[in-house]
Amino acid sequence: MKRFGILAMAIAACVLWGGPHARAADEWTNRQIMLEAAALTAIGVDWLQTRDIAEHPGKYSEKGCFGILGERPDKSNVDLYFATWAAIHLTVAHCLPSDYRELWQIGTTFAVVIATADNAAIGVRFEW
């Protein structure tokens, strides 16, 4: 979990002190609102799947999350990680200039959908 805290602080520092482009906070378009909703929904599905992995440590092992959660995460760490990730994602999207915001949102959604599809293919469920 220590690596997670360091990563969160590094991202926050980039957002807060990254210069004028990092604090653009341009007006959001309807498309960007929908893209952020899609990204957060994908993150939510990944969150639920990772909770399922934590609930069945003998059946699955966690390989994602950049190794932050470890192979056998517990639910409280999973919840903290994904709640923080969702908040950071929304904050970064808000701070990015409009031209880059959509790339951030689409890139996240694409990567997470691929990961959750792989999880689903091996039987990982997503239920609270």
PDB file of C-alpha atoms in Angstrom:
ATOM      1  CA  MET A   1       0.000   0.000   0.000  1.00  0.00           C
ATOM      2  CA  LYS A   2       2.982   2.289   0.496  1.00  0.00           C
ATOM      3  CA  ARG A   3       3.588   2.339  -3.280  1.00  0.00           C
ATOM      4  CA  PHE A   4      -0.036   3.350  -3.785  1.00  0.00           C
ATOM      5  CA  GLY A   5       0.363   6.351  -1.475  1.00  0.00           C
ATOM      6  CA  ILE A   6       3.503   7.454  -3.289  1.00  0.00           C
ATOM      7  CA  LEU A   7       1.768   7.098  -6.666  1.00  0.00           C
ATOM      8  CA  ALA A   8      -1.272   9.066  -5.480  1.00  0.00           C
ATOM      9  CA  MET A   9       0.938  11.856  -4.127  1.00  0.00           C
ATOM     10  CA  ALA A  10       2.939  12.011  -7.368  1.00  0.00           C
ATOM     11  CA  ILE A  11      -0.224  12.293  -9.458  1.00  0.00           C
ATOM     12  CA  ALA A  12      -1.646  14.936  -7.130  1.00  0.00           C
ATOM     13  CA  ALA A  13       1.598  16.923  -7.350  1.00  0.00           C
ATOM     14  CA  CYS A  14       1.493  16.816 -11.154  1.00  0.00           C
ATOM     15  CA  VAL A  15      -2.103  17.995 -11.183  1.00  0.00           C
ATOM     16  CA  LEU A  16      -1.668  20.728  -8.574  1.00  0.00           C
ATOM     17  CA  TRP A  17       1.712  22.112  -9.641  1.00  0.00           C
ATOM     18  CA  GLY A  18       1.881  21.099 -13.290  1.00  0.00           C
ATOM     19  CA  GLY A  19       1.601  24.596 -14.689  1.00  0.00           C
ATOM     20  CA  PRO A  20      -1.232  26.343 -16.478  1.00  0.00           C
ATOM     21  CA  HIS A  21      -2.012  23.441 -18.810  1.00  0.00           C
ATOM     22  CA  ALA A  22      -2.526  21.052 -15.898  1.00  0.00           C
ATOM     23  CA  ARG A  23      -5.060  23.421 -14.351  1.00  0.00           C
ATOM     24  CA  ALA A  24      -6.987  24.271 -17.495  1.00  0.00           C
ATOM     25  CA  ALA A  25     -10.444  23.283 -16.193  1.00  0.00           C
ATOM     26  CA  ASP A  26     -12.021  24.043 -19.564  1.00  0.00           C
ATOM     27  CA  GLU A  27     -15.768  23.787 -19.994  1.00  0.00           C
ATOM     28  CA  TRP A  28     -16.917  20.185 -20.455  1.00  0.00           C
ATOM     29  CA  THR A  29     -18.835  19.157 -23.566  1.00  0.00           C
ATOM     30  CA  ASN A  30     -21.726  16.686 -23.413  1.00  0.00           C
ATOM     31  CA  ARG A  31     -19.476  14.163 -25.162  1.00  0.00           C
ATOM     32  CA  GLN A  32     -16.811  14.561 -22.460  1.00  0.00           C
ATOM     33  CA  ILE A  33     -19.394  14.097 -19.723  1.00  0.00           C
ATOM     34  CA  MET A  34     -20.503  10.853 -21.372  1.00  0.00           C
ATOM     35  CA  LEU A  35     -16.896   9.720 -21.862  1.00  0.00           C
ATOM     36  CA  GLU A  36     -16.129  10.351 -18.185  1.00  0.00           C
ATOM     37  CA  ALA A  37     -19.254   8.429 -17.198  1.00  0.00           C
ATOM     38  CA  ALA A  38     -18.041   5.539 -19.380  1.00  0.00           C
ATOM     39  CA  ALA A  39     -14.551   5.665 -17.836  1.00  0.00           C
ATOM     40  CA  LEU A  40     -15.925   5.720 -14.286  1.00  0.00           C
ATOM     41  CA  THR A  41     -18.336   2.885 -15.118  1.00  0.00           C
ATOM     42  CA  ALA A  42     -15.450   0.796 -16.456  1.00  0.00           C
ATOM     43  CA  ILE A  43     -13.420   1.589 -13.325  1.00  0.00           C
ATOM     44  CA  GLY A  44     -16.455   0.534 -11.259  1.00  0.00           C
ATOM     45  CA  VAL A  45     -16.682  -2.826 -13.034  1.00  0.00           C
ATOM     46  CA  ASP A  46     -12.947  -3.362 -12.506  1.00  0.00           C
ATOM     47  CA  TRP A  47     -13.433  -2.443  -8.833  1.00  0.00           C
ATOM     48  CA  LEU A  48     -16.155  -5.070  -8.411  1.00  0.00           C
ATOM     49  CA  GLN A  49     -14.102  -7.699 -10.217  1.00  0.00           C
ATOM     50  CA  THR A  50     -11.085  -6.959  -8.032  1.00  0.00           C
ATOM     51  CA  ARG A  51     -13.285  -7.321  -4.944  1.00  0.00           C
ATOM     52  CA  ASP A  52     -14.266 -10.761  -6.282  1.00  0.00           C
ATOM     53  CA  ILE A  53     -10.573 -11.619  -6.688  1.00  0.00           C
ATOM     54  CA  ALA A  54      -9.961 -10.522  -3.082  1.00  0.00           C
ATOM     55  CA  GLU A  55     -12.894 -12.653  -1.917  1.00  0.00           C
ATOM     56  CA  HIS A  56     -11.510 -15.782  -3.625  1.00  0.00           C
ATOM     57  CA  PRO A  57      -7.753 -15.683  -2.988  1.00  0.00           C
ATOM     58  CA  GLY A  58      -7.270 -19.361  -3.789  1.00  0.00           C
ATOM     59  CA  LYS A  59      -9.054 -19.109  -7.122  1.00  0.00           C
ATOM     60  CA  TYR A  60      -7.553 -15.946  -8.635  1.00  0.00           C
ATOM     61  CA  SER A  61      -4.543 -13.735  -8.158  1.00  0.00           C
ATOM     62  CA  GLU A  62      -4.403 -10.005  -8.870  1.00  0.00           C
ATOM     63  CA  LYS A  63      -1.913  -9.100 -11.606  1.00  0.00           C
ATOM     64  CA  GLY A  64      -3.237  -5.636 -12.498  1.00  0.00           C
ATOM     65  CA  CYS A  65      -3.215  -2.331 -10.621  1.00  0.00           C
ATOM     66  CA  PHE A  66       0.478  -1.963 -11.505  1.00  0.00           C
ATOM     67  CA  GLY A  67       1.358  -4.312  -8.646  1.00  0.00           C
ATOM     68  CA  ILE A  68       0.102  -1.808  -6.078  1.00  0.00           C
ATOM     69  CA  LEU A  69      -2.437  -4.126  -4.455  1.00  0.00           C
ATOM     70  CA  GLY A  70      -0.275  -7.228  -4.532  1.00  0.00           C
ATOM     71  CA  GLU A  71      -1.304 -10.716  -5.597  1.00  0.00           C
ATOM     72  CA  ARG A  72      -3.704 -11.287  -2.689  1.00  0.00           C
ATOM     73  CA  PRO A  73      -5.375  -7.950  -1.879  1.00  0.00           C
ATOM     74  CA  ASP A  74      -7.942  -7.548   0.871  1.00  0.00           C
ATOM     75  CA  LYS A  75     -11.240  -5.781   0.239  1.00  0.00           C
ATOM     76  CA  SER A  76     -10.408  -2.683   2.273  1.00  0.00           C
ATOM     77  CA  ASN A  77      -7.281  -2.037   0.183  1.00  0.00           C
ATOM     78  CA  VAL A  78      -9.238  -2.728  -3.004  1.00  0.00           C
ATOM     79  CA  ASP A  79     -11.915  -0.228  -1.959  1.00  0.00           C
ATOM     80  CA  LEU A  80      -9.361   2.437  -1.033  1.00  0.00           C
ATOM     81  CA  TYR A  81      -7.430   1.944  -4.282  1.00  0.00           C
ATOM     82  CA  PHE A  82     -10.439   2.172  -6.590  1.00  0.00           C
ATOM     83  CA  ALA A  83     -12.157   5.031  -4.749  1.00  0.00           C
ATOM     84  CA  THR A  84      -8.911   6.984  -4.973  1.00  0.00           C
ATOM     85  CA  TRP A  85      -8.393   6.035  -8.618  1.00  0.00           C
ATOM     86  CA  ALA A  86     -11.901   7.198  -9.534  1.00  0.00           C
ATOM     87  CA  ALA A  87     -11.381  10.508  -7.711  1.00  0.00           C
ATOM     88  CA  ILE A  88      -7.973  11.047  -9.304  1.00  0.00           C
ATOM     89  CA  HIS A  89      -9.339  10.165 -12.750  1.00  0.00           C
ATOM     90  CA  LEU A  90     -12.108  12.735 -12.443  1.00  0.00           C
ATOM     91  CA  THR A  91      -9.691  15.358 -11.079  1.00  0.00           C
ATOM     92  CA  VAL A  92      -7.191  14.826 -13.892  1.00  0.00           C
ATOM     93  CA  ALA A  93      -9.992  14.930 -16.485  1.00  0.00           C
ATOM     94  CA  HIS A  94     -11.222  18.208 -15.009  1.00  0.00           C
ATOM     95  CA  CYS A  95      -7.742  19.748 -15.004  1.00  0.00           C
ATOM     96  CA  LEU A  96      -6.741  18.707 -18.511  1.00  0.00           C
ATOM     97  CA  PRO A  97      -7.323  21.053 -21.435  1.00  0.00           C
ATOM     98  CA  SER A  98     -10.327  19.996 -23.478  1.00  0.00           C
ATOM     99  CA  ASP A  99      -8.176  18.637 -26.338  1.00  0.00           C
ATOM    100  CA  TYR A 100      -6.410  16.190 -24.029  1.00  0.00           C
ATOM    101  CA  ARG A 101      -9.358  15.344 -21.784  1.00  0.00           C
ATOM    102  CA  GLU A 102     -10.996  13.055 -24.336  1.00  0.00           C
ATOM    103  CA  LEU A 103      -7.732  11.190 -24.971  1.00  0.00           C
ATOM    104  CA  TRP A 104      -7.423  10.590 -21.212  1.00  0.00           C
ATOM    105  CA  GLN A 105     -11.020   9.383 -20.967  1.00  0.00           C
ATOM    106  CA  ILE A 106     -10.964   7.175 -24.062  1.00  0.00           C
ATOM    107  CA  GLY A 107      -7.558   5.716 -23.174  1.00  0.00           C
ATOM    108  CA  THR A 108      -8.681   4.820 -19.670  1.00  0.00           C
ATOM    109  CA  THR A 109     -11.957   3.317 -20.843  1.00  0.00           C
ATOM    110  CA  PHE A 110     -10.223   1.267 -23.539  1.00  0.00           C
ATOM    111  CA  ALA A 111      -7.563  -0.109 -21.174  1.00  0.00           C
ATOM    112  CA  VAL A 112     -10.019  -0.935 -18.392  1.00  0.00           C
ATOM    113  CA  VAL A 113     -12.565  -2.560 -20.720  1.00  0.00           C
ATOM    114  CA  ILE A 114      -9.832  -4.838 -22.072  1.00  0.00           C
ATOM    115  CA  ALA A 115      -8.761  -5.766 -18.521  1.00  0.00           C
ATOM    116  CA  THR A 116     -12.319  -6.424 -17.355  1.00  0.00           C
ATOM    117  CA  ALA A 117     -13.082  -8.477 -20.473  1.00  0.00           C
ATOM    118  CA  ASP A 118     -10.006 -10.607 -19.753  1.00  0.00           C
ATOM    119  CA  ASN A 119     -11.168 -11.010 -16.148  1.00  0.00           C
ATOM    120  CA  ALA A 120     -14.669 -11.999 -17.272  1.00  0.00           C
ATOM    121  CA  ALA A 121     -13.200 -14.546 -19.691  1.00  0.00           C
ATOM    122  CA  ILE A 122     -11.594 -16.419 -16.774  1.00  0.00           C
ATOM    123  CA  GLY A 123     -14.751 -16.245 -14.681  1.00  0.00           C
ATOM    124  CA  VAL A 124     -14.187 -13.211 -12.457  1.00  0.00           C
ATOM    125  CA  ARG A 125     -17.580 -11.836 -11.430  1.00  0.00           C
ATOM    126  CA  PHE A 126     -18.573  -8.260 -10.744  1.00  0.00           C
ATOM    127  CA  GLU A 127     -21.113  -8.043  -7.969  1.00  0.00           C
ATOM    128  CA  TRP A 128     -21.105  -6.172  -4.693  1.00  0.00           C
TER     129      TRP A 128
END
